[in-house]
Amino acid sequence: MASPLEIDEENDNKGSMWDLQQKFDQPMDAEAGRLKNMYREKKFSALLLLQLAYQSLGVVYGDLGTSPLYVFYNTFPYGVDDSEKVIGALSLIIYSLTLVPLLKYVFIVLRANDNGQGGTLALYSLLCRHANIKIIPNQHRTDEKLTTYSRTTFQEKSFAAKTQRWLEQHKFIKSTILILVLVGTCMVIGDGILAPAISVLSAAGGIKVNKPEVDSGVVVLVAVVILVGLFSIQRYGTDRVGWLFAPIVLLWFLLIGGIGIYNLWRFGGSVLRAFSPLYVYRYLRDGHKDSWLSLGGILLSITGTEALFADLANFPVSSVQIAFTLVVFPCLLLAYSGQAAYLVNNLHHSQDVFYRCIPEKIYWPVFVIATLAAVVASQATITATFSVIKQALAHGCFPRVKVVHTSKKFLGQIYIPDINWILMVLCIAVTAGFKNQNQIGNAYGTAVVLVMLVTTLLMILVMILVWHCHWILVVAFTGLSLIVECTYFSAVLFKINQGGWAPLAIAGVFLIVMYVWHYETVKRYKFELHSKVSMAWILGLGPSLGLVRVPGIGLVYTELARGVPHIFSHFITNLPAIHSVVVFICVKYLPVYTVPEEERFLVKRIGPKNYHIFRCVAR
């Protein structure tokens, strides 16, 4: 055990669980402060930031970057008859990319990370440190002594303090927040199934564009083979996969940006009128219900945004921001503008506009890069799924599975074998079952918009409790986010029977599993807490505990971080002998991204010294 803190305590039932004040209030204060700042403000050199920004392209942005493969097809699945509709759709795409990925996520939501961890559960963990909303009642003030347990304070009469008290007083509110977080987490898992399906199927569909005689079944078979290969390489870890995929994605962005410039030059830049928000209004006004329903396709232009946030554990915020603003955002704008320029002059090609607008001489090289990029796109959501499931494990919301850390440098880079193969099977089932990227697109859009809504609602509490923002800023952020997301949500509701039911079904199954597991975890902990053995009974047995004490150390696992577990009374009453030293072992998860090695183990004595009973809490 690394540097255990030993605190003798004669009676386990009196006083606090661990009185660490003596340990931390002396010269350790300066050292603890230094460590806390080190963990909070980990610095990266400019060269390393650029390196990580480059590597993040291969992990974080693949999903967002391959949206041009299928956005216009899902926006106009039955064709388009008016060039003004194309310009209106382009205008919506431009402002969706600007408002959601760029302004909301890259510059605001990414700042709400939990010491580098992203996703809805990271927001929940952040809120758990600023308000007592965790349902498992194992919190203690000594947890706050950790150097990585960062939290802000606020005045007693402030709006933040009132909000904190309101959250802590109502059990229903705590349960509602937890369910909301689990819904967001389940939708991210749904993304991990649907994103690979639509990305790979869309890329493989390029075969039929150039070779119309090829059967659709062949396209599906090619997609399935690619998916099997993708999930098979996950065990090599994010670091190696990132280095492998980064050059592919960088080349992909440069290609789609270049093709966009080529089509703008070839067909004219009249579509650039779409940068005026007036065309958004005209599109929705003139198209009526058809334009409203097409929003489900336009929504796919911002898919991968939530994966961007959930994947944050793999890279520092600055590197992700650099990659998006310098490469991803401008290349996507050029790609969509070029496709719109082509489509305005070829209205009957809406279903395969991406492949149609490629210059003939480079068609097959672009097809190969598109297929590889689709594989990379899948990587972003798969990695995000691993991250959120690891966080769910820490909150007692998911059955225990093996988590493999694939990097010694970055704690967030992980691989979960069981989940990887489950995702592969479900992804192949979706691909082979739907066989139509339009229906998969409807399903994918439903999952994406629900995660965004959950993130917005959690961000309201983060802005109040953690950032202490003025109410005007909170209202402005919330209002703008909900206007955009509720508009898209209303559109995908009409497509529930056209594939939108799939993520709801997948998320429903995972939600039941996660909620039941968490409910059982809480009940088990409360049972142990209320049935623990009194210290007076232990003391009445004497130092021998009424048994023969044999040489050795006996380890007893318990959920309790204090008190003698009920199972120990069964040992004493049913066994003829017990070890001369007894240690109660408790593994306790805390709402922090990591616990430093020197602070992971708390060891204390239970009862008098001659009883030789100890407790070790591994945090």
PDB file of N, CA and C in Angstrom, residues 276-347:
ATOM      1  N   SER A 276     -26.277  34.121 -45.200  1.00  0.00           N
ATOM      2  CA  SER A 276     -27.275  35.048 -44.661  1.00  0.00           C
ATOM      3  C   SER A 276     -28.355  34.243 -43.936  1.00  0.00           C
ATOM      4  N   PRO A 277     -28.641  34.548 -42.661  1.00  0.00           N
ATOM      5  CA  PRO A 277     -29.659  33.788 -41.917  1.00  0.00           C
ATOM      6  C   PRO A 277     -31.062  33.964 -42.480  1.00  0.00           C
ATOM      7  N   LEU A 278     -31.229  34.919 -43.410  1.00  0.00           N
ATOM      8  CA  LEU A 278     -32.530  35.138 -44.021  1.00  0.00           C
ATOM      9  C   LEU A 278     -33.016  33.887 -44.743  1.00  0.00           C
ATOM     10  N   TYR A 279     -32.080  33.097 -45.274  1.00  0.00           N
ATOM     11  CA  TYR A 279     -32.460  31.902 -46.024  1.00  0.00           C
ATOM     12  C   TYR A 279     -32.954  30.780 -45.114  1.00  0.00           C
ATOM     13  N   VAL A 280     -32.570  30.805 -43.859  1.00  0.00           N
ATOM     14  CA  VAL A 280     -33.118  29.849 -42.889  1.00  0.00           C
ATOM     15  C   VAL A 280     -34.609  30.108 -42.714  1.00  0.00           C
ATOM     16  N   TYR A 281     -34.944  31.388 -42.536  1.00  0.00           N
ATOM     17  CA  TYR A 281     -36.352  31.784 -42.363  1.00  0.00           C
ATOM     18  C   TYR A 281     -37.170  31.420 -43.600  1.00  0.00           C
ATOM     19  N   ARG A 282     -36.645  31.729 -44.793  1.00  0.00           N
ATOM     20  CA  ARG A 282     -37.370  31.443 -46.032  1.00  0.00           C
ATOM     21  C   ARG A 282     -37.573  29.943 -46.231  1.00  0.00           C
ATOM     22  N   TYR A 283     -36.569  29.166 -45.885  1.00  0.00           N
ATOM     23  CA  TYR A 283     -36.648  27.712 -46.053  1.00  0.00           C
ATOM     24  C   TYR A 283     -37.780  27.125 -45.212  1.00  0.00           C
ATOM     25  N   LEU A 284     -37.853  27.544 -43.958  1.00  0.00           N
ATOM     26  CA  LEU A 284     -38.881  27.023 -43.057  1.00  0.00           C
ATOM     27  C   LEU A 284     -40.259  27.596 -43.387  1.00  0.00           C
ATOM     28  N   ARG A 285     -40.295  28.839 -43.878  1.00  0.00           N
ATOM     29  CA  ARG A 285     -41.575  29.479 -44.198  1.00  0.00           C
ATOM     30  C   ARG A 285     -42.203  28.891 -45.454  1.00  0.00           C
ATOM     31  N   ASP A 286     -41.395  28.730 -46.492  1.00  0.00           N
ATOM     32  CA  ASP A 286     -41.945  28.313 -47.791  1.00  0.00           C
ATOM     33  C   ASP A 286     -42.173  26.809 -47.894  1.00  0.00           C
ATOM     34  N   GLY A 287     -41.377  26.033 -47.171  1.00  0.00           N
ATOM     35  CA  GLY A 287     -41.479  24.580 -47.309  1.00  0.00           C
ATOM     36  C   GLY A 287     -42.532  23.942 -46.446  1.00  0.00           C
ATOM     37  N   HIS A 288     -43.020  24.687 -45.420  1.00  0.00           N
ATOM     38  CA  HIS A 288     -44.040  24.180 -44.501  1.00  0.00           C
ATOM     39  C   HIS A 288     -43.604  22.854 -43.848  1.00  0.00           C
ATOM     40  N   LYS A 289     -44.478  21.843 -43.872  1.00  0.00           N
ATOM     41  CA  LYS A 289     -44.200  20.599 -43.149  1.00  0.00           C
ATOM     42  C   LYS A 289     -43.004  19.853 -43.741  1.00  0.00           C
ATOM     43  N   ASP A 290     -42.847  19.876 -45.086  1.00  0.00           N
ATOM     44  CA  ASP A 290     -41.732  19.155 -45.712  1.00  0.00           C
ATOM     45  C   ASP A 290     -40.384  19.687 -45.238  1.00  0.00           C
ATOM     46  N   SER A 291     -40.283  21.016 -45.155  1.00  0.00           N
ATOM     47  CA  SER A 291     -39.036  21.621 -44.674  1.00  0.00           C
ATOM     48  C   SER A 291     -38.793  21.262 -43.216  1.00  0.00           C
ATOM     49  N   TRP A 292     -39.878  21.245 -42.449  1.00  0.00           N
ATOM     50  CA  TRP A 292     -39.745  20.905 -41.021  1.00  0.00           C
ATOM     51  C   TRP A 292     -39.248  19.470 -40.848  1.00  0.00           C
ATOM     52  N   LEU A 293     -39.800  18.546 -41.630  1.00  0.00           N
ATOM     53  CA  LEU A 293     -39.388  17.148 -41.529  1.00  0.00           C
ATOM     54  C   LEU A 293     -37.955  16.946 -42.003  1.00  0.00           C
ATOM     55  N   SER A 294     -37.523  17.769 -42.962  1.00  0.00           N
ATOM     56  CA  SER A 294     -36.154  17.626 -43.482  1.00  0.00           C
ATOM     57  C   SER A 294     -35.096  18.025 -42.459  1.00  0.00           C
ATOM     58  N   LEU A 295     -35.529  18.677 -41.373  1.00  0.00           N
ATOM     59  CA  LEU A 295     -34.574  19.056 -40.318  1.00  0.00           C
ATOM     60  C   LEU A 295     -33.903  17.821 -39.713  1.00  0.00           C
ATOM     61  N   GLY A 296     -34.598  16.682 -39.760  1.00  0.00           N
ATOM     62  CA  GLY A 296     -34.005  15.449 -39.251  1.00  0.00           C
ATOM     63  C   GLY A 296     -32.756  15.062 -40.027  1.00  0.00           C
ATOM     64  N   GLY A 297     -32.725  15.369 -41.322  1.00  0.00           N
ATOM     65  CA  GLY A 297     -31.530  15.117 -42.126  1.00  0.00           C
ATOM     66  C   GLY A 297     -30.449  16.142 -41.881  1.00  0.00           C
ATOM     67  N   ILE A 298     -30.855  17.414 -41.780  1.00  0.00           N
ATOM     68  CA  ILE A 298     -29.880  18.489 -41.518  1.00  0.00           C
ATOM     69  C   ILE A 298     -29.217  18.292 -40.159  1.00  0.00           C
ATOM     70  N   LEU A 299     -29.964  17.730 -39.201  1.00  0.00           N
ATOM     71  CA  LEU A 299     -29.410  17.450 -37.871  1.00  0.00           C
ATOM     72  C   LEU A 299     -28.169  16.568 -37.951  1.00  0.00           C
ATOM     73  N   LEU A 300     -28.099  15.701 -38.958  1.00  0.00           N
ATOM     74  CA  LEU A 300     -26.957  14.790 -39.082  1.00  0.00           C
ATOM     75  C   LEU A 300     -25.649  15.537 -39.362  1.00  0.00           C
ATOM     76  N   SER A 301     -25.732  16.811 -39.752  1.00  0.00           N
ATOM     77  CA  SER A 301     -24.504  17.589 -39.981  1.00  0.00           C
ATOM     78  C   SER A 301     -23.760  17.867 -38.684  1.00  0.00           C
ATOM     79  N   ILE A 302     -24.452  17.732 -37.546  1.00  0.00           N
ATOM     80  CA  ILE A 302     -23.789  17.996 -36.258  1.00  0.00           C
ATOM     81  C   ILE A 302     -23.686  16.722 -35.415  1.00  0.00           C
ATOM     82  N   THR A 303     -23.941  15.570 -36.030  1.00  0.00           N
ATOM     83  CA  THR A 303     -23.726  14.320 -35.293  1.00  0.00           C
ATOM     84  C   THR A 303     -22.229  14.163 -35.024  1.00  0.00           C
ATOM     85  N   GLY A 304     -21.917  13.560 -33.917  1.00  0.00           N
ATOM     86  CA  GLY A 304     -20.514  13.443 -33.517  1.00  0.00           C
ATOM     87  C   GLY A 304     -20.091  14.532 -32.563  1.00  0.00           C
ATOM     88  N   THR A 305     -20.962  15.528 -32.366  1.00  0.00           N
ATOM     89  CA  THR A 305     -20.632  16.623 -31.455  1.00  0.00           C
ATOM     90  C   THR A 305     -20.586  16.139 -30.015  1.00  0.00           C
ATOM     91  N   GLU A 306     -21.552  15.308 -29.638  1.00  0.00           N
ATOM     92  CA  GLU A 306     -21.569  14.797 -28.270  1.00  0.00           C
ATOM     93  C   GLU A 306     -20.417  13.822 -28.043  1.00  0.00           C
ATOM     94  N   ALA A 307     -20.058  13.069 -29.082  1.00  0.00           N
ATOM     95  CA  ALA A 307     -18.895  12.180 -28.978  1.00  0.00           C
ATOM     96  C   ALA A 307     -17.626  12.995 -28.776  1.00  0.00           C
ATOM     97  N   LEU A 308     -17.600  14.173 -29.381  1.00  0.00           N
ATOM     98  CA  LEU A 308     -16.470  15.098 -29.194  1.00  0.00           C
ATOM     99  C   LEU A 308     -16.274  15.399 -27.704  1.00  0.00           C
ATOM    100  N   PHE A 309     -17.388  15.657 -26.999  1.00  0.00           N
ATOM    101  CA  PHE A 309     -17.329  15.965 -25.569  1.00  0.00           C
ATOM    102  C   PHE A 309     -17.018  14.728 -24.746  1.00  0.00           C
ATOM    103  N   ALA A 310     -17.643  13.600 -25.095  1.00  0.00           N
ATOM    104  CA  ALA A 310     -17.411  12.366 -24.332  1.00  0.00           C
ATOM    105  C   ALA A 310     -15.993  11.840 -24.512  1.00  0.00           C
ATOM    106  N   ASP A 311     -15.371  12.117 -25.668  1.00  0.00           N
ATOM    107  CA  ASP A 311     -14.012  11.652 -25.957  1.00  0.00           C
ATOM    108  C   ASP A 311     -12.942  12.537 -25.339  1.00  0.00           C
ATOM    109  N   LEU A 312     -13.350  13.562 -24.621  1.00  0.00           N
ATOM    110  CA  LEU A 312     -12.394  14.556 -24.125  1.00  0.00           C
ATOM    111  C   LEU A 312     -11.344  13.959 -23.204  1.00  0.00           C
ATOM    112  N   ALA A 313     -11.676  12.823 -22.566  1.00  0.00           N
ATOM    113  CA  ALA A 313     -10.726  12.194 -21.634  1.00  0.00           C
ATOM    114  C   ALA A 313      -9.424  11.822 -22.325  1.00  0.00           C
ATOM    115  N   ASN A 314      -9.467  11.661 -23.643  1.00  0.00           N
ATOM    116  CA  ASN A 314      -8.282  11.232 -24.372  1.00  0.00           C
ATOM    117  C   ASN A 314      -7.316  12.368 -24.687  1.00  0.00           C
ATOM    118  N   PHE A 315      -7.800  13.613 -24.649  1.00  0.00           N
ATOM    119  CA  PHE A 315      -6.973  14.751 -25.067  1.00  0.00           C
ATOM    120  C   PHE A 315      -7.306  15.983 -24.235  1.00  0.00           C
ATOM    121  N   PRO A 316      -6.348  16.912 -24.069  1.00  0.00           N
ATOM    122  CA  PRO A 316      -6.637  18.166 -23.376  1.00  0.00           C
ATOM    123  C   PRO A 316      -7.573  19.054 -24.201  1.00  0.00           C
ATOM    124  N   VAL A 317      -8.306  19.926 -23.510  1.00  0.00           N
ATOM    125  CA  VAL A 317      -9.298  20.780 -24.171  1.00  0.00           C
ATOM    126  C   VAL A 317      -8.673  21.618 -25.275  1.00  0.00           C
ATOM    127  N   SER A 318      -7.507  22.204 -25.002  1.00  0.00           N
ATOM    128  CA  SER A 318      -6.870  23.110 -25.968  1.00  0.00           C
ATOM    129  C   SER A 318      -6.595  22.420 -27.296  1.00  0.00           C
ATOM    130  N   SER A 319      -6.147  21.172 -27.254  1.00  0.00           N
ATOM    131  CA  SER A 319      -5.824  20.459 -28.494  1.00  0.00           C
ATOM    132  C   SER A 319      -7.084  20.200 -29.313  1.00  0.00           C
ATOM    133  N   VAL A 320      -8.190  19.877 -28.633  1.00  0.00           N
ATOM    134  CA  VAL A 320      -9.454  19.639 -29.328  1.00  0.00           C
ATOM    135  C   VAL A 320      -9.964  20.927 -29.963  1.00  0.00           C
ATOM    136  N   GLN A 321      -9.835  22.051 -29.249  1.00  0.00           N
ATOM    137  CA  GLN A 321     -10.268  23.347 -29.779  1.00  0.00           C
ATOM    138  C   GLN A 321      -9.431  23.760 -30.989  1.00  0.00           C
ATOM    139  N   ILE A 322      -8.129  23.541 -30.920  1.00  0.00           N
ATOM    140  CA  ILE A 322      -7.240  23.899 -32.036  1.00  0.00           C
ATOM    141  C   ILE A 322      -7.605  23.105 -33.282  1.00  0.00           C
ATOM    142  N   ALA A 323      -7.800  21.793 -33.125  1.00  0.00           N
ATOM    143  CA  ALA A 323      -8.124  20.942 -34.269  1.00  0.00           C
ATOM    144  C   ALA A 323      -9.439  21.355 -34.918  1.00  0.00           C
ATOM    145  N   PHE A 324     -10.424  21.715 -34.103  1.00  0.00           N
ATOM    146  CA  PHE A 324     -11.738  22.061 -34.664  1.00  0.00           C
ATOM    147  C   PHE A 324     -11.698  23.389 -35.414  1.00  0.00           C
ATOM    148  N   THR A 325     -11.129  24.411 -34.778  1.00  0.00           N
ATOM    149  CA  THR A 325     -11.174  25.748 -35.379  1.00  0.00           C
ATOM    150  C   THR A 325     -10.258  25.884 -36.596  1.00  0.00           C
ATOM    151  N   LEU A 326      -9.128  25.175 -36.615  1.00  0.00           N
ATOM    152  CA  LEU A 326      -8.168  25.341 -37.711  1.00  0.00           C
ATOM    153  C   LEU A 326      -8.402  24.373 -38.877  1.00  0.00           C
ATOM    154  N   VAL A 327      -8.965  23.200 -38.593  1.00  0.00           N
ATOM    155  CA  VAL A 327      -9.098  22.190 -39.651  1.00  0.00           C
ATOM    156  C   VAL A 327     -10.556  21.800 -39.884  1.00  0.00           C
ATOM    157  N   VAL A 328     -11.216  21.310 -38.846  1.00  0.00           N
ATOM    158  CA  VAL A 328     -12.526  20.678 -39.011  1.00  0.00           C
ATOM    159  C   VAL A 328     -13.586  21.656 -39.503  1.00  0.00           C
ATOM    160  N   PHE A 329     -13.758  22.769 -38.820  1.00  0.00           N
ATOM    161  CA  PHE A 329     -14.841  23.711 -39.130  1.00  0.00           C
ATOM    162  C   PHE A 329     -14.729  24.293 -40.540  1.00  0.00           C
ATOM    163  N   PRO A 330     -13.577  24.867 -40.921  1.00  0.00           N
ATOM    164  CA  PRO A 330     -13.501  25.431 -42.279  1.00  0.00           C
ATOM    165  C   PRO A 330     -13.661  24.385 -43.383  1.00  0.00           C
ATOM    166  N   CYS A 331     -13.114  23.188 -43.189  1.00  0.00           N
ATOM    167  CA  CYS A 331     -13.232  22.146 -44.219  1.00  0.00           C
ATOM    168  C   CYS A 331     -14.666  21.659 -44.371  1.00  0.00           C
ATOM    169  N   LEU A 332     -15.399  21.569 -43.261  1.00  0.00           N
ATOM    170  CA  LEU A 332     -16.800  21.161 -43.345  1.00  0.00           C
ATOM    171  C   LEU A 332     -17.637  22.208 -44.073  1.00  0.00           C
ATOM    172  N   LEU A 333     -17.396  23.486 -43.790  1.00  0.00           N
ATOM    173  CA  LEU A 333     -18.136  24.547 -44.483  1.00  0.00           C
ATOM    174  C   LEU A 333     -17.882  24.490 -45.990  1.00  0.00           C
ATOM    175  N   LEU A 334     -16.631  24.291 -46.372  1.00  0.00           N
ATOM    176  CA  LEU A 334     -16.295  24.198 -47.791  1.00  0.00           C
ATOM    177  C   LEU A 334     -16.945  22.972 -48.431  1.00  0.00           C
ATOM    178  N   ALA A 335     -16.935  21.845 -47.710  1.00  0.00           N
ATOM    179  CA  ALA A 335     -17.505  20.606 -48.255  1.00  0.00           C
ATOM    180  C   ALA A 335     -18.999  20.755 -48.522  1.00  0.00           C
ATOM    181  N   TYR A 336     -19.742  21.269 -47.543  1.00  0.00           N
ATOM    182  CA  TYR A 336     -21.189  21.425 -47.712  1.00  0.00           C
ATOM    183  C   TYR A 336     -21.521  22.478 -48.770  1.00  0.00           C
ATOM    184  N   SER A 337     -20.746  23.550 -48.827  1.00  0.00           N
ATOM    185  CA  SER A 337     -20.989  24.601 -49.829  1.00  0.00           C
ATOM    186  C   SER A 337     -20.749  24.057 -51.238  1.00  0.00           C
ATOM    187  N   GLY A 338     -19.686  23.254 -51.399  1.00  0.00           N
ATOM    188  CA  GLY A 338     -19.406  22.663 -52.707  1.00  0.00           C
ATOM    189  C   GLY A 338     -20.494  21.697 -53.139  1.00  0.00           C
ATOM    190  N   GLN A 339     -20.970  20.864 -52.204  1.00  0.00           N
ATOM    191  CA  GLN A 339     -22.051  19.940 -52.530  1.00  0.00           C
ATOM    192  C   GLN A 339     -23.312  20.691 -52.928  1.00  0.00           C
ATOM    193  N   ALA A 340     -23.610  21.775 -52.211  1.00  0.00           N
ATOM    194  CA  ALA A 340     -24.799  22.580 -52.532  1.00  0.00           C
ATOM    195  C   ALA A 340     -24.664  23.208 -53.914  1.00  0.00           C
ATOM    196  N   ALA A 341     -23.457  23.689 -54.258  1.00  0.00           N
ATOM    197  CA  ALA A 341     -23.227  24.281 -55.581  1.00  0.00           C
ATOM    198  C   ALA A 341     -23.482  23.249 -56.680  1.00  0.00           C
ATOM    199  N   TYR A 342     -23.016  22.025 -56.460  1.00  0.00           N
ATOM    200  CA  TYR A 342     -23.262  20.956 -57.433  1.00  0.00           C
ATOM    201  C   TYR A 342     -24.753  20.630 -57.506  1.00  0.00           C
ATOM    202  N   LEU A 343     -25.401  20.530 -56.357  1.00  0.00           N
ATOM    203  CA  LEU A 343     -26.802  20.105 -56.300  1.00  0.00           C
ATOM    204  C   LEU A 343     -27.733  21.133 -56.936  1.00  0.00           C
ATOM    205  N   VAL A 344     -27.413  22.420 -56.802  1.00  0.00           N
ATOM    206  CA  VAL A 344     -28.222  23.463 -57.417  1.00  0.00           C
ATOM    207  C   VAL A 344     -28.289  23.268 -58.934  1.00  0.00           C
ATOM    208  N   ASN A 345     -27.217  22.772 -59.507  1.00  0.00           N
ATOM    209  CA  ASN A 345     -27.159  22.565 -60.949  1.00  0.00           C
ATOM    210  C   ASN A 345     -27.513  21.133 -61.363  1.00  0.00           C
ATOM    211  N   ASN A 346     -27.697  20.245 -60.372  1.00  0.00           N
ATOM    212  CA  ASN A 346     -28.052  18.851 -60.658  1.00  0.00           C
ATOM    213  C   ASN A 346     -29.052  18.376 -59.603  1.00  0.00           C
ATOM    214  N   LEU A 347     -30.255  18.907 -59.639  1.00  0.00           N
ATOM    215  CA  LEU A 347     -31.239  18.667 -58.584  1.00  0.00           C
ATOM    216  C   LEU A 347     -31.620  17.194 -58.455  1.00  0.00           C
TER     217      LEU A 347
END
